[in-house]
Short mmCIF file of C-alpha atoms and ligand atoms in Angstrom, two decimals:
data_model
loop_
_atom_site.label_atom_id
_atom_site.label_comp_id
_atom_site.label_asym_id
_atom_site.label_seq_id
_atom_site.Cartn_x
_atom_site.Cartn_y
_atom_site.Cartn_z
CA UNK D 1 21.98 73.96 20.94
CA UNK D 2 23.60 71.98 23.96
CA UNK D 3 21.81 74.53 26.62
CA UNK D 4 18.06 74.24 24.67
CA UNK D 5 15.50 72.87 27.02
CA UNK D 6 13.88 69.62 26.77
CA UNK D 7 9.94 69.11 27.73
CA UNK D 8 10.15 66.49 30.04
CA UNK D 9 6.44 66.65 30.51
CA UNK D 10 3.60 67.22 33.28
CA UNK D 11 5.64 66.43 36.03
CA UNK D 12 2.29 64.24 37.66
CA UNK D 13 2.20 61.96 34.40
CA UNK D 14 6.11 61.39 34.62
CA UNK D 15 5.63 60.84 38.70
CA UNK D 16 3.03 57.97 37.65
CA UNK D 17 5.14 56.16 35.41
CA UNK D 18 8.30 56.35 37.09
CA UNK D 19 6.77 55.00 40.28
CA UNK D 20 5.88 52.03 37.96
CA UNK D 21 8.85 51.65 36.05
CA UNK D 22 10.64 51.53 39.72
CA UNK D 23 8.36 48.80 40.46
CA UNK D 24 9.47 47.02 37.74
CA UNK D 25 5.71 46.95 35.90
CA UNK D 26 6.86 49.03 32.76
CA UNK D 27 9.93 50.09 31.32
CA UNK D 28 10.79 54.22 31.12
CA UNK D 29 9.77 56.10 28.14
CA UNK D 30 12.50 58.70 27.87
CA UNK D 31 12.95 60.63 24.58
CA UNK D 32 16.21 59.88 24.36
CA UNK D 33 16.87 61.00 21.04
CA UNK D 34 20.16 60.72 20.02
CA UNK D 35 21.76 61.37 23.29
CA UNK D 36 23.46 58.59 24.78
CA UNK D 37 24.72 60.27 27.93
CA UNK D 38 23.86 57.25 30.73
CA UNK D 39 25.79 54.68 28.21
CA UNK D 40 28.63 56.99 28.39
CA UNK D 41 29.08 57.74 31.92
CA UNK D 42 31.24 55.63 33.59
CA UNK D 43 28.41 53.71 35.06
CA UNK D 44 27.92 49.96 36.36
CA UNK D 45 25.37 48.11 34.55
CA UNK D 46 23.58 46.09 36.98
CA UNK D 47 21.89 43.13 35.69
CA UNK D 48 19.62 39.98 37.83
CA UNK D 49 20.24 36.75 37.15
CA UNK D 50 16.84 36.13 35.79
CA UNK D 51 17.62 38.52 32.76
CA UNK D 52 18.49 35.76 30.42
CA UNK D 53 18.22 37.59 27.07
CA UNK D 54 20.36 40.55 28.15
CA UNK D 55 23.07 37.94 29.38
CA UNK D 56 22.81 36.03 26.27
CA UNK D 57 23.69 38.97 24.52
CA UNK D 58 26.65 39.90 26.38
CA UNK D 59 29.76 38.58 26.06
CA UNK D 60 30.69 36.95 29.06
CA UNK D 61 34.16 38.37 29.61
CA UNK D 62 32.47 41.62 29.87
CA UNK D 63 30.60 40.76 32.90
CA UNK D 64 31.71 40.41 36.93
CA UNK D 65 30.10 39.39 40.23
CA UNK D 66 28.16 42.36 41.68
CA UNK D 67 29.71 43.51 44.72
CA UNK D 68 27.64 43.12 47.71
CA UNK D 69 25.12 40.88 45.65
CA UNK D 70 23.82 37.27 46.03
CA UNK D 71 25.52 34.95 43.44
CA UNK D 72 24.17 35.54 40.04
CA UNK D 73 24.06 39.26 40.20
CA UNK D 74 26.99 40.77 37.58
CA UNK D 75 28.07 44.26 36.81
CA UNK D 76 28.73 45.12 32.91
CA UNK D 77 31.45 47.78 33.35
CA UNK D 78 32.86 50.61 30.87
CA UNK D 79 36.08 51.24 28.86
CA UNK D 80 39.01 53.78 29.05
CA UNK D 81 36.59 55.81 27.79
CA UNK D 82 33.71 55.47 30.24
CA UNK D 83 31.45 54.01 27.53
CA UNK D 84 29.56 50.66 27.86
CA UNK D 85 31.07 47.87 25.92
CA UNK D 86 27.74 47.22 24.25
CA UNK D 87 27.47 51.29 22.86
CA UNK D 88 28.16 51.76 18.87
CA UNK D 89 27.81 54.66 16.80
CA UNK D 90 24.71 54.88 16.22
CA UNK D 91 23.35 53.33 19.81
CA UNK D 92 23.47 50.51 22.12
CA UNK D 93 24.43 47.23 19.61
CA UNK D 94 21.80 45.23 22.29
CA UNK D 95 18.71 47.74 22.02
CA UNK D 96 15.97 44.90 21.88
CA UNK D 97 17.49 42.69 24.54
CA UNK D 98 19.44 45.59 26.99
CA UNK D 99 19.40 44.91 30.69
CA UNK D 100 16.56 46.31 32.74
CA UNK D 101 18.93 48.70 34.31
CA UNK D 102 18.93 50.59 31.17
CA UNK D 103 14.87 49.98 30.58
CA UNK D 104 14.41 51.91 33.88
CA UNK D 105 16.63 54.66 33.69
CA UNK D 106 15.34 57.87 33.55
CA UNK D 107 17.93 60.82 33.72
CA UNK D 108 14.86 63.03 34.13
CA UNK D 109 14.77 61.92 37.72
CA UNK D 110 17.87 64.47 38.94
CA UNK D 111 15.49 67.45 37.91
CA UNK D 112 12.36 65.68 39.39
CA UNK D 113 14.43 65.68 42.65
CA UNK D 114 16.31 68.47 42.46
CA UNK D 115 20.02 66.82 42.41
CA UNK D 116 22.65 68.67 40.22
CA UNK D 117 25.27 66.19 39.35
CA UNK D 118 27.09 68.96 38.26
CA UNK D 119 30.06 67.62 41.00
CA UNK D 120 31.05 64.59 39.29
CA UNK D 121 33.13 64.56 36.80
CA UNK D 122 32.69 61.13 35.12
CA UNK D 123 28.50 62.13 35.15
CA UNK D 124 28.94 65.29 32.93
CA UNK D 125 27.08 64.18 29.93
CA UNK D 126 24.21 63.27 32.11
CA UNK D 127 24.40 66.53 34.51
CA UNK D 128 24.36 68.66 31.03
CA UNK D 129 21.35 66.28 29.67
CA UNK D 130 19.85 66.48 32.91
CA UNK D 131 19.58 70.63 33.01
CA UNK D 132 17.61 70.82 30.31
CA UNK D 133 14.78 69.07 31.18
CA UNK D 134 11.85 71.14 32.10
CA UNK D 135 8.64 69.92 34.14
CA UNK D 136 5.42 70.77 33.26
CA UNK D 137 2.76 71.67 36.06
CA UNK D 138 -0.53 71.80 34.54
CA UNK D 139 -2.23 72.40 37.54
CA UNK D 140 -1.36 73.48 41.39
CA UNK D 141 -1.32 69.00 42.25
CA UNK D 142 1.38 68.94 39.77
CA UNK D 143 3.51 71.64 41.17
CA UNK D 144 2.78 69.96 44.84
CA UNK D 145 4.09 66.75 43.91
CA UNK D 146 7.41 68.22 42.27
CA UNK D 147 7.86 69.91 45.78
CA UNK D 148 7.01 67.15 47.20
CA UNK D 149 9.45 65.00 45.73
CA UNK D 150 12.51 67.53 46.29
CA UNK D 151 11.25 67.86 49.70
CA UNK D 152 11.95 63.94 50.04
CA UNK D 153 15.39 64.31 48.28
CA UNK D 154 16.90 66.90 50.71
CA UNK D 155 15.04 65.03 53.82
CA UNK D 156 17.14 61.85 53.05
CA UNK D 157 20.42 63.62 52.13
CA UNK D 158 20.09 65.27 55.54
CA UNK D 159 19.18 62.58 57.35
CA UNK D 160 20.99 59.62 55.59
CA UNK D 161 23.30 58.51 58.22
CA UNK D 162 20.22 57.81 60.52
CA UNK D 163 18.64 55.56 58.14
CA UNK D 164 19.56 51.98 58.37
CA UNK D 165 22.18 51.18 55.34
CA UNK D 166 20.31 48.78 54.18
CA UNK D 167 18.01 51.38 52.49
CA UNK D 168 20.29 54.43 53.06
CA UNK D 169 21.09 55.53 49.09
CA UNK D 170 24.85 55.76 48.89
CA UNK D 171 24.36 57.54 44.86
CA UNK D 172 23.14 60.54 43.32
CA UNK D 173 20.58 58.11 41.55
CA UNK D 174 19.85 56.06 44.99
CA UNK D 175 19.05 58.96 46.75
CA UNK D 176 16.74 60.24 43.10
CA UNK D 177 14.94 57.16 43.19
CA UNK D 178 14.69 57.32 46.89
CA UNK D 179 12.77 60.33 46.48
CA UNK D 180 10.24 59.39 44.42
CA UNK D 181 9.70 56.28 46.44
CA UNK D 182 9.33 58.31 49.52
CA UNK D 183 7.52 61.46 48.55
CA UNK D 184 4.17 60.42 49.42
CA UNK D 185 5.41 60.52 52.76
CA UNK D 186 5.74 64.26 52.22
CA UNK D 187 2.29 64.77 51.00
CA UNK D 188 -0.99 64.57 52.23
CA UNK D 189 -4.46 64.82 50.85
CA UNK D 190 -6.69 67.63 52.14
CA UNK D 191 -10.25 67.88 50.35
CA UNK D 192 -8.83 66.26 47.05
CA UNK D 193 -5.77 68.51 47.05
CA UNK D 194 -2.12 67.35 47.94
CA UNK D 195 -0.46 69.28 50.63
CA UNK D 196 2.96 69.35 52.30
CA UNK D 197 3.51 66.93 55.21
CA UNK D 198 6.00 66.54 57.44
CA UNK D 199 7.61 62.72 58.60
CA UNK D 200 9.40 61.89 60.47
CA UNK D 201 12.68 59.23 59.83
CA UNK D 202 10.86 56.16 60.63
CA UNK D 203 8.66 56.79 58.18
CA UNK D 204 10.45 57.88 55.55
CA UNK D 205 12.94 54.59 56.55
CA UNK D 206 9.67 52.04 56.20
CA UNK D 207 8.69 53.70 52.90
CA UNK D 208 12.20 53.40 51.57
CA UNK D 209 12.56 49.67 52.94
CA UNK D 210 9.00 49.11 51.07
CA UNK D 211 10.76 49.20 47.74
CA UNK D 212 14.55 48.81 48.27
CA UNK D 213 16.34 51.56 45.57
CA UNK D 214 19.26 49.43 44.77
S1 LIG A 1 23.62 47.97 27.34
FE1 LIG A 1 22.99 49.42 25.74
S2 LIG A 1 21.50 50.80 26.75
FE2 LIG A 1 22.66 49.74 28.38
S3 LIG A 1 24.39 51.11 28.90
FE3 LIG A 1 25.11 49.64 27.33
S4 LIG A 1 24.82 50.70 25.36
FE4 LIG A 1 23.56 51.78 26.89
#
Protein backbone atom coordinates (compact mmCIF):
# COMPACT_ATOMS: atom_id res chain seq x y z
CA UNK A 1 0.00 0.00 0.00
CA UNK A 2 1.28 3.56 -1.16
CA UNK A 3 -0.18 5.23 2.29
CA UNK A 4 1.53 2.19 4.71
CA UNK A 5 3.95 3.70 7.13
CA UNK A 6 7.55 3.25 7.12
CA UNK A 7 9.68 2.91 10.59
CA UNK A 8 12.10 5.42 10.14
CA UNK A 9 13.50 4.62 13.51
CA UNK A 10 14.28 6.25 17.09
CA UNK A 11 14.30 9.58 15.97
CA UNK A 12 17.74 10.23 18.49
CA UNK A 13 19.70 7.35 16.55
CA UNK A 14 18.62 8.89 13.07
CA UNK A 15 19.52 12.63 14.63
CA UNK A 16 23.15 11.07 15.34
CA UNK A 17 23.83 9.83 12.06
CA UNK A 18 22.44 12.42 10.02
CA UNK A 19 24.44 15.05 11.85
CA UNK A 20 27.41 12.87 10.63
CA UNK A 21 26.43 12.08 7.31
CA UNK A 22 25.99 16.12 6.97
CA UNK A 23 29.44 16.34 8.06
CA UNK A 24 30.48 14.32 5.49
CA UNK A 25 32.00 11.37 8.04
CA UNK A 26 29.48 8.59 6.83
CA UNK A 27 27.19 8.14 4.16
CA UNK A 28 23.06 7.83 5.02
CA UNK A 29 21.63 4.51 5.65
CA UNK A 30 18.12 4.90 4.27
CA UNK A 31 16.02 1.77 3.55
CA UNK A 32 15.35 2.69 0.40
CA UNK A 33 13.90 -0.32 -0.83
CA UNK A 34 12.76 -0.18 -4.08
CA UNK A 35 11.67 3.35 -4.08
CA UNK A 36 13.58 5.59 -6.15
CA UNK A 37 11.68 8.80 -5.48
CA UNK A 38 14.92 11.44 -5.02
CA UNK A 39 16.35 9.95 -8.54
CA UNK A 40 13.08 10.82 -9.97
CA UNK A 41 12.38 14.21 -8.86
CA UNK A 42 13.50 16.69 -10.99
CA UNK A 43 16.49 17.34 -8.85
CA UNK A 44 20.16 18.76 -9.51
CA UNK A 45 22.81 16.41 -8.69
CA UNK A 46 25.50 18.30 -7.15
CA UNK A 47 28.82 16.82 -7.34
CA UNK A 48 32.72 18.41 -5.95
CA UNK A 49 35.38 18.28 -8.00
CA UNK A 50 37.28 15.95 -5.82
CA UNK A 51 34.63 13.13 -6.55
CA UNK A 52 36.67 11.48 -9.18
CA UNK A 53 34.96 8.07 -9.35
CA UNK A 54 31.43 9.49 -9.61
CA UNK A 55 32.76 11.79 -12.56
CA UNK A 56 34.45 8.96 -14.16
CA UNK A 57 31.33 7.32 -14.31
CA UNK A 58 29.36 9.95 -15.82
CA UNK A 59 29.26 10.78 -19.12
CA UNK A 60 30.51 14.07 -19.55
CA UNK A 61 27.83 15.58 -21.75
CA UNK A 62 25.57 14.96 -18.92
CA UNK A 63 27.27 17.28 -16.65
CA UNK A 64 27.33 21.47 -16.38
CA UNK A 65 29.08 24.14 -14.30
CA UNK A 66 27.25 24.59 -10.97
CA UNK A 67 25.71 27.84 -10.80
CA UNK A 68 27.06 30.01 -8.19
CA UNK A 69 30.03 27.46 -7.64
CA UNK A 70 33.87 27.75 -7.85
CA UNK A 71 35.16 26.09 -11.11
CA UNK A 72 35.01 22.39 -10.86
CA UNK A 73 31.68 22.15 -9.21
CA UNK A 74 28.98 20.50 -11.99
CA UNK A 75 25.31 19.79 -11.76
CA UNK A 76 24.07 16.25 -13.30
CA UNK A 77 20.55 17.30 -14.40
CA UNK A 78 17.27 15.15 -15.29
CA UNK A 79 15.29 14.25 -18.46
CA UNK A 80 11.77 15.15 -19.88
CA UNK A 81 10.86 12.97 -17.42
CA UNK A 82 12.47 14.37 -14.28
CA UNK A 83 14.59 11.23 -13.86
CA UNK A 84 18.44 11.24 -13.48
CA UNK A 85 20.27 10.18 -16.54
CA UNK A 86 22.14 7.59 -14.53
CA UNK A 87 18.48 5.80 -13.13
CA UNK A 88 17.57 2.23 -14.89
CA UNK A 89 14.98 -0.11 -14.12
CA UNK A 90 16.02 -1.69 -11.59
CA UNK A 91 18.16 1.38 -9.84
CA UNK A 92 20.80 3.88 -10.30
CA UNK A 93 23.27 2.14 -13.28
CA UNK A 94 26.30 4.00 -10.94
CA UNK A 95 25.27 2.49 -7.39
CA UNK A 96 28.97 1.74 -6.25
CA UNK A 97 30.49 4.95 -7.53
CA UNK A 98 27.17 7.61 -7.20
CA UNK A 99 27.99 11.14 -6.19
CA UNK A 100 27.97 12.01 -2.52
CA UNK A 101 24.90 14.02 -3.04
CA UNK A 102 23.02 10.89 -3.34
CA UNK A 103 25.22 9.06 -0.33
CA UNK A 104 23.81 11.83 1.95
CA UNK A 105 20.38 12.11 1.10
CA UNK A 106 17.98 11.25 3.44
CA UNK A 107 14.24 11.96 2.48
CA UNK A 108 13.52 11.13 6.11
CA UNK A 109 14.74 14.58 6.95
CA UNK A 110 11.20 16.50 5.75
CA UNK A 111 9.41 14.46 8.63
CA UNK A 112 12.39 15.01 11.08
CA UNK A 113 11.69 18.75 10.42
CA UNK A 114 8.37 18.91 9.88
CA UNK A 115 8.35 20.23 6.04
CA UNK A 116 5.48 18.86 3.80
CA UNK A 117 6.61 19.14 0.28
CA UNK A 118 3.29 18.43 -0.52
CA UNK A 119 3.42 22.11 -2.66
CA UNK A 120 5.70 21.12 -5.30
CA UNK A 121 4.75 19.47 -7.93
CA UNK A 122 7.98 18.07 -9.49
CA UNK A 123 8.78 16.63 -5.51
CA UNK A 124 5.61 14.39 -5.37
CA UNK A 125 7.25 11.06 -5.25
CA UNK A 126 9.36 12.27 -2.42
CA UNK A 127 6.43 14.27 -0.47
CA UNK A 128 4.33 10.77 -0.75
CA UNK A 129 7.67 8.75 0.40
CA UNK A 130 8.27 11.29 2.84
CA UNK A 131 4.60 10.88 4.77
CA UNK A 132 5.11 7.69 5.62
CA UNK A 133 7.90 7.75 7.61
CA UNK A 134 7.27 7.46 11.25
CA UNK A 135 9.80 8.45 14.18
CA UNK A 136 10.30 6.48 16.97
CA UNK A 137 10.71 8.16 20.54
CA UNK A 138 11.87 5.64 22.88
CA UNK A 139 12.16 7.85 25.58
CA UNK A 140 11.01 11.65 26.58
CA UNK A 141 15.12 12.90 25.03
CA UNK A 142 13.94 11.46 21.87
CA UNK A 143 10.68 13.21 21.61
CA UNK A 144 12.69 16.59 22.80
CA UNK A 145 15.03 16.45 20.07
CA UNK A 146 12.24 15.84 17.29
CA UNK A 147 10.69 19.14 18.77
CA UNK A 148 13.62 20.46 18.87
CA UNK A 149 14.50 20.08 15.42
CA UNK A 150 10.97 21.36 14.03
CA UNK A 151 11.36 24.13 16.38
CA UNK A 152 14.66 25.05 14.33
CA UNK A 153 12.82 24.49 10.95
CA UNK A 154 9.96 27.01 11.52
CA UNK A 155 12.57 29.51 13.41
CA UNK A 156 14.57 29.78 10.09
CA UNK A 157 11.58 29.81 7.69
CA UNK A 158 10.37 32.75 9.78
CA UNK A 159 13.29 34.42 10.09
CA UNK A 160 15.15 33.64 6.77
CA UNK A 161 15.34 36.98 5.24
CA UNK A 162 17.35 38.20 8.35
CA UNK A 163 19.93 35.67 7.99
CA UNK A 164 22.83 36.53 5.85
CA UNK A 165 22.33 34.62 2.28
CA UNK A 166 25.23 33.14 2.51
CA UNK A 167 23.72 30.55 4.94
CA UNK A 168 20.04 31.54 4.42
CA UNK A 169 18.51 27.97 2.84
CA UNK A 170 16.75 28.98 -0.33
CA UNK A 171 15.14 24.86 -0.56
CA UNK A 172 12.83 22.72 1.16
CA UNK A 173 16.01 20.46 1.77
CA UNK A 174 18.34 23.65 2.73
CA UNK A 175 16.12 24.76 5.17
CA UNK A 176 15.72 20.45 6.42
CA UNK A 177 19.27 20.24 6.75
CA UNK A 178 19.40 23.63 8.27
CA UNK A 179 17.43 22.32 10.98
CA UNK A 180 19.23 19.65 12.06
CA UNK A 181 22.38 21.68 11.95
CA UNK A 182 20.83 24.25 14.12
CA UNK A 183 18.66 22.45 16.60
CA UNK A 184 21.02 22.27 19.32
CA UNK A 185 20.59 25.80 19.43
CA UNK A 186 17.02 25.04 20.47
CA UNK A 187 17.91 22.71 23.20
CA UNK A 188 19.50 22.82 26.34
CA UNK A 189 20.63 20.37 28.92
CA UNK A 190 19.05 20.58 32.39
CA UNK A 191 20.20 17.71 34.92
CA UNK A 192 20.93 15.22 31.93
CA UNK A 193 17.62 16.00 30.24
CA UNK A 194 17.23 18.15 26.97
CA UNK A 195 14.91 21.03 27.24
CA UNK A 196 13.53 23.72 24.91
CA UNK A 197 15.65 26.87 24.46
CA UNK A 198 15.09 29.81 22.93
CA UNK A 199 17.97 31.80 20.42
CA UNK A 200 18.08 34.22 19.19
CA UNK A 201 19.12 34.95 15.12
CA UNK A 202 22.70 35.41 15.70
CA UNK A 203 22.91 32.32 17.00
CA UNK A 204 21.06 30.33 15.03
CA UNK A 205 23.08 32.40 11.92
CA UNK A 206 26.73 31.25 13.57
CA UNK A 207 25.46 27.67 13.95
CA UNK A 208 24.23 27.59 10.39
CA UNK A 209 27.54 29.36 9.05
CA UNK A 210 29.42 26.50 11.22
CA UNK A 211 28.46 23.93 8.64
CA UNK A 212 27.28 25.70 5.44
CA UNK A 213 23.91 23.48 4.11
CA UNK A 214 24.61 23.90 0.49
S1 LIG B 1 23.30 9.07 -9.69
FE1 LIG B 1 22.16 7.23 -9.10
S2 LIG B 1 21.57 7.55 -6.95
FE2 LIG B 1 22.14 9.56 -7.81
S3 LIG B 1 20.20 10.48 -8.55
FE3 LIG B 1 21.16 9.39 -10.29
S4 LIG B 1 20.23 7.34 -10.27
FE4 LIG B 1 19.84 8.26 -8.25
Amino acid sequence: MDDERLDAGPFGAWLVATERSIAGEADSDVPCGSCTACCSSSQFVHIGPDEHDALEHIPAPLLFPAPRMPAGHVLLGYDAHGRCPMLRDDGCSIYAHRPRTCRTYDCRVFPAAGIDLGGDADKGLIAARARRWEFGHPDADDAALHDAVRAAAAFVSEHQAELPPDVAPTTPTQLAVAAVVAHREFVERDAGRVTPARPDVRAVAVALGRRRVR
